[in-house]
Tab-separated table of C-alpha atoms and ligand atoms in Angstrom:
chain	number	residue	atom	x	y	z
P	426	MET	CA	-95.363	69.685	156.445
P	427	PRO	CA	-96.644	69.735	152.832
P	428	GLU	CA	-95.085	72.260	150.483
P	429	HIS	CA	-97.058	75.526	150.412
P	430	THR	CA	-97.321	75.763	146.656
P	431	SER	CA	-99.720	77.816	144.565
P	432	ARG	CA	-99.379	75.219	141.784
P	433	LEU	CA	-102.798	73.715	142.443
P	434	LYS	CA	-102.997	71.107	139.695
P	435	GLY	CA	-106.546	70.379	138.589
P	436	PHE	CA	-108.057	73.053	140.875
P	437	TYR	CA	-110.502	73.925	138.094
P	438	LYS	CA	-111.720	70.320	137.919
P	439	LEU	CA	-112.731	70.197	141.599
P	440	HIS	CA	-116.313	70.718	142.681
P	441	LEU	CA	-117.049	74.198	143.987
P	442	ALA	CA	-117.230	72.971	147.596
P	443	GLU	CA	-113.861	71.230	147.271
P	444	ARG	CA	-112.284	74.337	145.776
P	445	ARG	CA	-113.574	76.390	148.680
P	446	LYS	CA	-112.243	73.859	151.178
P	447	LYS	CA	-108.841	73.783	149.525
P	448	LEU	CA	-108.627	77.570	149.466
P	449	ALA	CA	-109.675	77.835	153.121
P	450	SER	CA	-106.930	75.456	154.152
P	451	TRP	CA	-104.320	77.062	151.840
P	452	ALA	CA	-104.981	80.589	153.122
P	453	ALA	CA	-105.907	79.545	156.705
P	454	LEU	CA	-109.332	81.161	156.383
P	455	ASP	CA	-111.575	80.819	159.403
P	456	GLU	CA	-115.304	80.100	159.128
P	457	GLY	CA	-116.243	83.786	158.947
P	458	GLU	CA	-113.614	84.586	156.334
P	459	SER	CA	-114.751	81.678	154.160
P	460	GLN	CA	-118.347	82.713	154.649
P	461	ALA	CA	-117.467	86.233	153.443
P	462	LEU	CA	-116.881	84.740	149.997
P	463	GLU	CA	-120.607	84.103	149.785
P	464	GLY	CA	-121.969	87.125	151.551
P	465	GLY	CA	-120.277	90.441	150.894
P	466	ILE	CA	-121.829	93.464	152.509
P	467	SER	CA	-125.334	93.554	153.917
P	468	ILE	CA	-127.918	95.811	152.376
P	469	ALA	CA	-127.919	97.825	155.605
P	470	ASP	CA	-124.149	98.426	155.250
P	471	ALA	CA	-124.606	99.293	151.593
P	472	ASP	CA	-127.116	101.892	152.677
P	473	THR	CA	-124.426	103.622	154.743
P	474	LEU	CA	-121.903	103.609	151.869
P	475	VAL	CA	-123.759	105.394	149.052
P	476	GLU	CA	-127.005	107.231	148.469
P	477	ASN	CA	-130.399	105.899	147.268
P	478	VAL	CA	-129.535	102.226	147.808
P	479	VAL	CA	-132.196	99.790	146.639
P	480	GLY	CA	-130.254	96.523	146.422
P	481	LEU	CA	-126.975	94.663	146.048
P	482	TYR	CA	-125.141	93.358	142.971
P	483	ASN	CA	-122.973	90.229	142.934
P	484	LEU	CA	-120.138	89.055	140.682
P	485	PRO	CA	-118.108	85.814	140.604
P	486	PHE	CA	-115.111	85.614	142.963
P	487	ALA	CA	-112.447	83.251	141.578
P	488	ILE	CA	-108.855	82.250	142.293
P	489	ALA	CA	-105.944	82.203	139.858
P	490	PRO	CA	-103.413	79.640	141.099
P	491	ASN	CA	-99.785	79.154	139.996
P	492	PHE	CA	-98.434	82.609	140.819
P	493	ILE	CA	-94.928	83.111	142.160
P	494	ILE	CA	-94.174	86.752	142.903
P	495	ASN	CA	-90.743	87.644	144.258
P	496	LYS	CA	-90.247	83.949	145.106
P	497	GLN	CA	-93.500	83.834	147.105
P	498	GLU	CA	-96.237	81.376	146.183
P	499	MET	CA	-99.541	83.203	145.722
P	500	LEU	CA	-103.159	82.561	144.886
P	501	VAL	CA	-104.622	85.661	143.272
P	502	PRO	CA	-108.274	86.538	144.023
P	503	LEU	CA	-110.241	87.852	141.048
P	504	VAL	CA	-113.703	89.350	140.775
P	505	ILE	CA	-114.742	89.284	137.139
P	506	GLU	CA	-117.680	88.395	134.928
P	507	GLU	CA	-115.762	87.737	131.675
P	508	PRO	CA	-115.328	84.059	130.710
P	509	SER	CA	-111.798	82.748	130.110
P	510	VAL	CA	-109.933	85.488	132.007
P	511	VAL	CA	-109.343	83.366	135.114
P	512	ALA	CA	-108.245	80.309	133.136
P	513	ALA	CA	-106.006	82.400	130.885
P	514	MET	CA	-104.371	84.124	133.812
P	515	SER	CA	-103.770	80.864	135.697
P	516	ASN	CA	-102.240	79.420	132.573
P	517	ALA	CA	-99.960	82.423	132.035
P	518	ALA	CA	-98.836	82.295	135.688
P	519	ARG	CA	-97.911	78.637	135.116
P	520	LEU	CA	-95.730	79.612	132.136
P	521	VAL	CA	-94.050	82.376	134.131
P	522	ARG	CA	-93.347	79.881	136.954
P	523	ALA	CA	-91.103	78.031	134.548
P	524	GLY	CA	-88.915	81.156	134.384
P	525	GLY	CA	-88.874	81.603	138.174
P	526	GLY	CA	-92.029	83.691	138.560
P	527	PHE	CA	-92.629	87.445	138.521
P	528	GLN	CA	-90.143	89.948	139.873
P	529	THR	CA	-91.841	93.091	141.092
P	530	SER	CA	-90.942	96.431	142.627
P	531	SER	CA	-92.612	99.736	143.390
P	532	THR	CA	-91.863	103.330	144.276
P	533	GLU	CA	-92.820	104.884	147.630
P	534	PRO	CA	-96.608	105.475	147.922
P	535	VAL	CA	-96.479	109.151	146.990
P	536	MET	CA	-99.737	110.758	145.885
P	537	THR	CA	-100.096	114.044	144.015
P	538	GLY	CA	-102.619	116.752	144.886
P	539	GLN	CA	-103.325	119.794	142.726
P	540	ILE	CA	-104.210	123.354	143.671
P	541	GLN	CA	-105.317	125.493	140.728
P	542	LEU	CA	-104.584	129.222	141.082
P	543	LEU	CA	-106.193	131.772	138.761
P	544	ASP	CA	-105.827	135.546	138.348
P	545	VAL	CA	-102.221	135.465	139.567
P	546	PRO	CA	-100.798	138.913	138.644
P	547	CYS	CA	-97.259	137.668	137.932
P	548	LEU	CA	-96.725	133.924	137.444
P	549	ASP	CA	-92.920	134.028	137.676
P	550	ALA	CA	-92.876	136.084	140.876
P	551	ALA	CA	-95.480	133.724	142.395
P	552	VAL	CA	-93.409	130.660	141.455
P	553	ASN	CA	-90.344	132.161	143.161
P	554	ARG	CA	-92.257	133.085	146.306
P	555	ILE	CA	-93.734	129.575	146.653
P	556	LYS	CA	-90.317	128.006	146.150
P	557	ALA	CA	-88.788	130.292	148.790
P	558	LEU	CA	-91.495	129.427	151.332
P	559	LYS	CA	-91.753	125.730	150.481
P	560	GLU	CA	-90.119	124.261	153.584
P	561	GLU	CA	-92.165	126.482	155.892
P	562	LEU	CA	-95.408	125.535	154.140
P	563	LEU	CA	-94.622	121.826	154.274
P	564	ALA	CA	-93.732	122.016	157.963
P	565	GLU	CA	-97.114	123.659	158.699
P	566	LEU	CA	-98.959	120.849	156.917
P	567	GLY	CA	-97.234	118.046	158.802
P	568	HIS	CA	-99.744	117.996	161.689
P	569	LEU	CA	-102.842	117.614	159.468
P	570	HIS	CA	-102.742	113.852	159.220
P	571	PRO	CA	-101.378	112.485	162.505
P	572	THR	CA	-102.121	108.829	161.579
P	573	ILE	CA	-100.290	109.018	158.280
P	574	LYS	CA	-97.440	110.890	160.023
P	575	ARG	CA	-97.215	108.252	162.767
P	576	LEU	CA	-96.938	105.572	160.079
P	577	GLY	CA	-94.035	107.414	158.436
P	578	GLY	CA	-95.904	109.327	155.718
P	579	GLY	CA	-96.897	112.972	155.253
P	580	PRO	CA	-96.335	115.917	152.899
P	581	LEU	CA	-92.986	115.691	151.083
P	582	ASP	CA	-92.692	118.372	148.456
P	583	LEU	CA	-94.371	121.165	146.524
P	584	GLU	CA	-93.922	121.562	142.778
P	585	VAL	CA	-95.108	124.602	140.863
P	586	ARG	CA	-96.236	124.514	137.230
P	587	LYS	CA	-97.214	127.383	134.982
P	588	ILE	CA	-99.944	126.525	132.468
P	589	GLU	CA	-99.978	129.627	130.367
P	590	ASP	CA	-102.201	128.650	127.483
P	591	THR	CA	-105.660	127.507	128.623
P	592	LEU	CA	-109.212	128.385	127.586
P	593	ALA	CA	-109.507	130.350	130.839
P	594	GLY	CA	-106.159	132.139	130.554
P	595	PRO	CA	-102.879	131.520	132.397
P	596	MET	CA	-102.902	129.415	135.559
P	597	LEU	CA	-100.489	128.434	138.238
P	598	VAL	CA	-100.785	124.862	139.473
P	599	VAL	CA	-99.176	123.714	142.686
P	600	HIS	CA	-98.572	120.001	143.126
P	601	LEU	CA	-98.462	118.695	146.653
P	602	LEU	CA	-96.609	115.401	146.918
P	603	MET	CA	-97.582	113.358	149.937
P	604	ASP	CA	-96.595	109.909	151.136
P	605	THR	CA	-99.875	108.292	152.162
P	606	ARG	CA	-98.349	104.932	153.225
P	607	ASP	CA	-100.951	102.137	153.115
P	608	ALA	CA	-103.901	104.423	152.461
P	609	MET	CA	-105.029	105.049	148.897
P	610	GLY	CA	-104.810	108.609	150.152
P	611	ALA	CA	-107.530	110.481	148.267
P	612	ASN	CA	-109.108	111.888	151.446
P	613	ALA	CA	-105.788	112.732	153.049
P	614	ILE	CA	-104.454	114.576	150.035
P	615	ASN	CA	-107.716	116.459	149.456
P	616	THR	CA	-107.743	117.635	153.077
P	617	VAL	CA	-104.173	118.879	152.847
P	618	CYS	CA	-104.766	120.623	149.498
P	619	GLU	CA	-107.769	122.442	150.931
P	620	ALA	CA	-105.803	123.464	154.012
P	621	LEU	CA	-102.911	124.764	151.920
P	622	SER	CA	-104.915	126.818	149.437
P	623	PRO	CA	-105.640	130.015	151.505
P	624	GLU	CA	-101.936	130.458	152.105
P	625	LEU	CA	-101.163	129.899	148.439
P	626	GLU	CA	-103.763	132.510	147.558
P	627	ALA	CA	-102.036	134.978	149.882
P	628	ILE	CA	-98.565	134.175	148.541
P	629	THR	CA	-99.539	134.345	144.862
P	630	GLU	CA	-102.217	137.076	145.157
P	631	GLY	CA	-104.353	134.707	143.089
P	632	ARG	CA	-107.617	132.808	143.499
P	633	ALA	CA	-107.650	129.093	144.316
P	634	LEU	CA	-110.291	127.056	142.493
P	635	LEU	CA	-109.766	123.281	142.365
P	636	ARG	CA	-108.076	121.547	145.296
P	637	ILE	CA	-108.074	117.845	144.568
P	638	LEU	CA	-105.837	114.815	144.065
P	639	SER	CA	-104.575	113.900	140.607
P	640	ASN	CA	-105.409	110.366	139.516
P	641	LEU	CA	-102.284	110.445	137.381
P	642	SER	CA	-100.323	109.255	140.413
P	643	ASP	CA	-97.108	108.841	138.465
P	644	HIS	CA	-94.928	109.098	141.568
P	645	ARG	CA	-96.621	105.943	142.860
P	646	ARG	CA	-95.764	103.262	140.350
P	647	ALA	CA	-95.536	99.482	140.393
P	648	ARG	CA	-93.486	97.303	138.056
P	649	ALA	CA	-93.578	93.604	137.223
P	650	GLN	CA	-91.235	91.620	135.031
P	651	CYS	CA	-91.215	88.027	133.849
P	652	ARG	CA	-88.932	85.772	131.777
P	653	ILE	CA	-90.355	82.778	129.993
P	654	PRO	CA	-88.165	80.133	128.411
P	655	PHE	CA	-89.137	79.423	124.781
P	656	GLY	CA	-89.650	75.759	125.685
P	657	VAL	CA	-92.864	76.378	127.640
P	658	LEU	CA	-94.362	78.794	125.118
P	659	SER	CA	-94.899	76.329	122.319
P	660	GLY	CA	-98.470	75.295	121.558
P	661	ASP	CA	-100.153	72.548	119.555
P	662	GLU	CA	-99.200	74.108	116.267
P	663	SER	CA	-96.533	76.670	117.161
P	664	GLU	CA	-92.882	76.680	118.207
P	665	GLY	CA	-91.934	78.608	121.356
P	666	ALA	CA	-89.496	80.866	119.469
P	667	ASP	CA	-92.235	81.826	116.992
P	668	VAL	CA	-94.708	82.556	119.778
P	669	ALA	CA	-92.103	84.766	121.510
P	670	GLN	CA	-91.352	86.633	118.283
P	671	GLY	CA	-95.098	86.978	117.637
P	672	ILE	CA	-95.648	88.473	121.100
P	673	PHE	CA	-92.816	90.953	120.483
P	674	GLU	CA	-94.417	91.947	117.154
P	675	ALA	CA	-97.913	92.178	118.640
P	676	ASN	CA	-96.582	94.445	121.390
P	677	ALA	CA	-94.786	96.622	118.825
P	678	PHE	CA	-98.199	97.097	117.145
P	679	ALA	CA	-99.685	98.297	120.449
P	680	VAL	CA	-96.742	100.635	121.104
P	681	ALA	CA	-97.235	102.239	117.669
P	682	ASP	CA	-101.036	102.328	117.303
P	683	PRO	CA	-103.643	103.714	119.743
P	684	TYR	CA	-106.441	101.574	118.261
P	685	ARG	CA	-104.530	98.416	119.139
P	686	ALA	CA	-103.114	99.907	122.371
P	687	ALA	CA	-106.655	100.419	123.727
P	688	THR	CA	-107.459	96.718	123.286
P	689	HIS	CA	-104.040	95.564	124.455
P	690	ASN	CA	-104.329	97.653	127.642
P	691	LYS	CA	-107.923	96.502	128.131
P	692	GLY	CA	-106.550	92.971	128.409
P	693	ILE	CA	-104.074	94.150	131.055
P	694	PHE	CA	-106.994	95.610	133.026
P	695	ASN	CA	-108.852	92.306	132.825
P	696	GLY	CA	-106.211	91.254	135.357
P	697	ILE	CA	-105.661	94.452	137.327
P	698	ASP	CA	-109.325	95.410	137.723
P	699	ALA	CA	-110.278	91.897	138.787
P	700	VAL	CA	-107.803	92.061	141.704
P	701	ALA	CA	-108.852	95.663	142.365
P	702	LEU	CA	-112.498	94.640	142.682
P	703	ALA	CA	-111.695	91.616	144.839
P	704	THR	CA	-109.623	93.710	147.255
P	705	GLY	CA	-111.985	96.699	147.417
P	706	GLN	CA	-109.989	99.256	145.424
P	707	ASP	CA	-111.167	102.284	143.453
P	708	TRP	CA	-110.707	100.776	140.004
P	709	ARG	CA	-111.887	103.937	138.209
P	710	ALA	CA	-109.010	105.837	139.804
P	711	ILE	CA	-106.606	103.088	138.749
P	712	GLU	CA	-107.895	103.048	135.165
P	713	ALA	CA	-107.895	106.850	134.836
P	714	GLY	CA	-104.320	107.110	136.083
P	715	ALA	CA	-102.982	104.257	133.992
P	716	HIS	CA	-104.595	105.415	130.744
P	717	ALA	CA	-103.262	108.945	131.265
P	718	TYR	CA	-99.842	107.399	131.937
P	719	ALA	CA	-100.127	105.341	128.742
P	720	ALA	CA	-100.445	108.641	126.828
P	721	ARG	CA	-97.654	110.442	128.700
P	722	ASP	CA	-95.576	111.215	125.594
P	723	GLY	CA	-98.588	112.603	123.726
P	724	GLN	CA	-99.679	109.340	122.084
P	725	TYR	CA	-101.668	106.572	123.753
P	726	ARG	CA	-99.499	103.429	123.786
P	727	SER	CA	-99.161	99.942	125.225
P	728	LEU	CA	-98.315	99.839	128.940
P	729	THR	CA	-96.146	96.749	128.473
P	730	GLU	CA	-92.829	95.995	126.828
P	731	TRP	CA	-92.064	92.535	125.444
P	732	MET	CA	-88.585	91.563	124.273
P	733	VAL	CA	-86.824	88.451	123.048
P	734	GLU	CA	-83.549	87.867	124.930
P	735	GLY	CA	-81.586	84.769	123.978
P	736	GLU	CA	-83.935	81.809	124.395
P	737	GLU	CA	-86.381	83.725	126.581
P	738	LEU	CA	-89.324	86.057	126.202
P	739	VAL	CA	-89.102	88.979	128.655
P	740	GLY	CA	-92.113	91.096	129.612
P	741	VAL	CA	-92.326	94.285	131.679
P	742	LEU	CA	-95.342	96.216	132.890
P	743	GLU	CA	-95.028	99.485	134.775
P	744	LEU	CA	-97.878	101.829	135.665
P	745	PRO	CA	-99.180	104.168	138.360
P	746	LEU	CA	-101.232	102.259	140.932
P	747	ALA	CA	-102.819	104.083	143.824
P	748	VAL	CA	-104.200	101.375	146.092
P	749	GLY	CA	-104.907	101.111	149.795
P	750	THR	CA	-104.914	98.299	152.308
P	751	VAL	CA	-106.303	100.389	155.166
P	752	GLY	CA	-109.553	102.362	155.266
P	753	GLY	CA	-112.196	102.570	152.554
P	754	MET	CA	-113.740	99.355	151.300
P	755	THR	CA	-110.941	97.269	152.795
P	756	LYS	CA	-112.443	98.208	156.153
P	757	HIS	CA	-116.120	97.820	155.274
P	758	HIS	CA	-116.271	94.881	152.888
P	759	PRO	CA	-115.779	91.406	154.414
P	760	THR	CA	-115.091	89.817	151.008
P	761	ALA	CA	-112.359	92.380	150.292
P	762	ARG	CA	-110.827	91.559	153.687
P	763	THR	CA	-110.844	87.846	152.841
P	764	ALA	CA	-109.249	88.615	149.459
P	765	LEU	CA	-106.460	90.503	151.225
P	766	LYS	CA	-106.009	87.621	153.654
P	767	ILE	CA	-105.646	85.193	150.706
P	768	LEU	CA	-102.838	87.465	149.483
P	769	GLY	CA	-101.159	87.337	152.907
P	770	ASN	CA	-102.448	90.762	154.055
P	771	PRO	CA	-100.028	92.780	151.916
P	772	ASN	CA	-99.261	96.452	152.442
P	773	ALA	CA	-100.316	98.883	149.714
P	774	ARG	CA	-97.040	98.680	147.806
P	775	THR	CA	-97.049	94.878	147.741
P	776	LEU	CA	-100.695	94.841	146.654
P	777	SER	CA	-99.893	97.189	143.755
P	778	GLU	CA	-97.063	94.861	142.728
P	779	ILE	CA	-99.347	91.800	142.826
P	780	MET	CA	-101.888	93.651	140.680
P	781	THR	CA	-99.180	94.525	138.167
P	782	ALA	CA	-98.096	90.881	137.974
P	783	ALA	CA	-101.764	89.941	137.373
P	784	GLY	CA	-101.970	92.520	134.567
P	785	LEU	CA	-98.796	91.243	132.948
P	786	ALA	CA	-100.015	87.636	133.207
P	787	GLN	CA	-103.291	88.561	131.551
P	788	ASN	CA	-101.498	90.376	128.743
P	789	LEU	CA	-99.208	87.397	128.195
P	790	ALA	CA	-102.202	85.052	128.012
P	791	ALA	CA	-104.059	87.266	125.530
P	792	LEU	CA	-101.044	87.815	123.268
P	793	ARG	CA	-100.060	84.167	123.320
P	794	ALA	CA	-103.556	83.150	122.260
P	795	LEU	CA	-103.793	85.899	119.640
P	796	VAL	CA	-100.469	85.042	117.990
P	797	SER	CA	-101.068	81.288	118.022
P	798	GLU	CA	-104.543	79.783	117.849
P	799	GLY	CA	-106.489	83.073	117.997
P	800	ILE	CA	-108.652	84.212	120.897
P	801	GLN	CA	-111.915	82.503	119.962
P	802	ARG	CA	-110.767	78.939	120.607
P	803	GLY	CA	-110.418	79.466	124.372
P	804	HIS	CA	-113.643	81.438	124.482
P	805	MET	CA	-115.476	78.795	122.478
P	806	SER	CA	-114.367	75.910	124.662
P	807	LEU	CA	-115.733	77.729	127.692
P	808	HIS	CA	-118.906	78.527	125.821
P	809	GLN	CA	-119.281	74.823	125.017
P	810	ARG	CA	-118.617	73.920	128.681
P	811	ARG	CA	-121.368	76.332	129.666
P	812	GLN	CA	-123.815	74.844	127.231
P	813	GLN	CA	-122.893	71.409	128.532
P	814	ALA	CA	-123.399	72.593	132.119
P	815	GLY	CA	-126.776	73.991	131.083
P	816	ARG	CA	-127.748	70.560	129.714
P	817	ASP	CA	-126.463	68.788	132.830
P	818	HIS	CA	-128.625	70.839	135.214
I	685	LIG	C1	-110.516	90.645	125.817
I	685	LIG	O1	-111.208	90.920	127.021
I	685	LIG	C2	-109.082	91.128	125.912
I	685	LIG	C3	-108.263	91.000	124.623
I	685	LIG	O2	-108.944	91.647	123.557
I	685	LIG	C4	-106.938	91.651	124.884
I	685	LIG	C5	-106.047	91.768	123.674
I	685	LIG	O3	-106.530	91.827	122.540
I	685	LIG	O4	-104.813	91.879	123.893
I	685	LIG	C6	-108.110	89.547	124.241
């Protein structure tokens, strides 16, 4: 049996039809699953998803080969319109292969919901009463989501925060932590927050206003790490050690400066959002949470760390990632289902780890280009290819 490798040499040189054939055989896609890469949802289905539908909107669906994540060979599906991102990411994954691939991990899929309580007569007394009744309250909520409970999830904890200085006066905010397993969990957590609020009003003698998830899902984080030997980092005009040192210095710039951090993190989201779109995730939720996380100490900073260790460059990316592999678009969108199949039908935690590896790869590619030949060379060669393609048609 041939080796099941994601190192698809020359994949980019194949004709479109050959690429599709190769992918179908690699990921064991059946006719319908392959076909889903052309179709997407029907306009009739679109009409049931959102309001005032008048059409559909397509984007390119591409594959980044070369990934190894936790020793598993992977092809990463990407939906993106920006030239060079796919090539850059494939190239970065090839460099990371030389160091053994990405190592990833994640926390349990715990979402946070918020209940805002106003007009609470005594914040401290209310905090104590909620803490005293916590176990009882959590036990009452357990039945609300039988599916999530059956799968091993459910409400886990209540945290109480006093926010004393706001434009609308002091507030009490209760955080509900809930394990939503393979669901992104927005609906589940909103339902439970709404169900909990009358009781919190009674306990605190206050008035509940907002009852909604927080997109800063910092209990639900994914982490990816990679080690790249200097040897594979060298370019036409640069030594590997210099490239590694340059990447460390470029990252230090993004840690220190929000203007650079915004661009640096944008590059990370070239990778993460492209997988999010391909697999039917709520990428606005992902972006909102990650940017808030990037500013968690009061200053907006880079989401990555890059270090030089011995003869290797080491990169780490950690961020909140609330993704789902059941329900939502993963249920309705045939292309998203095919994308998940290409990834081996991962659970939500594994998908968040794959997305983090894609983000780290994209950041590596951008920094490597920026500290060596500059970003325009790659962009220009693609631009020239496009012009050539235009002439050939
Ligand atoms: C372009 O889409 C992304 C970059 O600007 C990221 C970066 O500067 O790190 C190249």
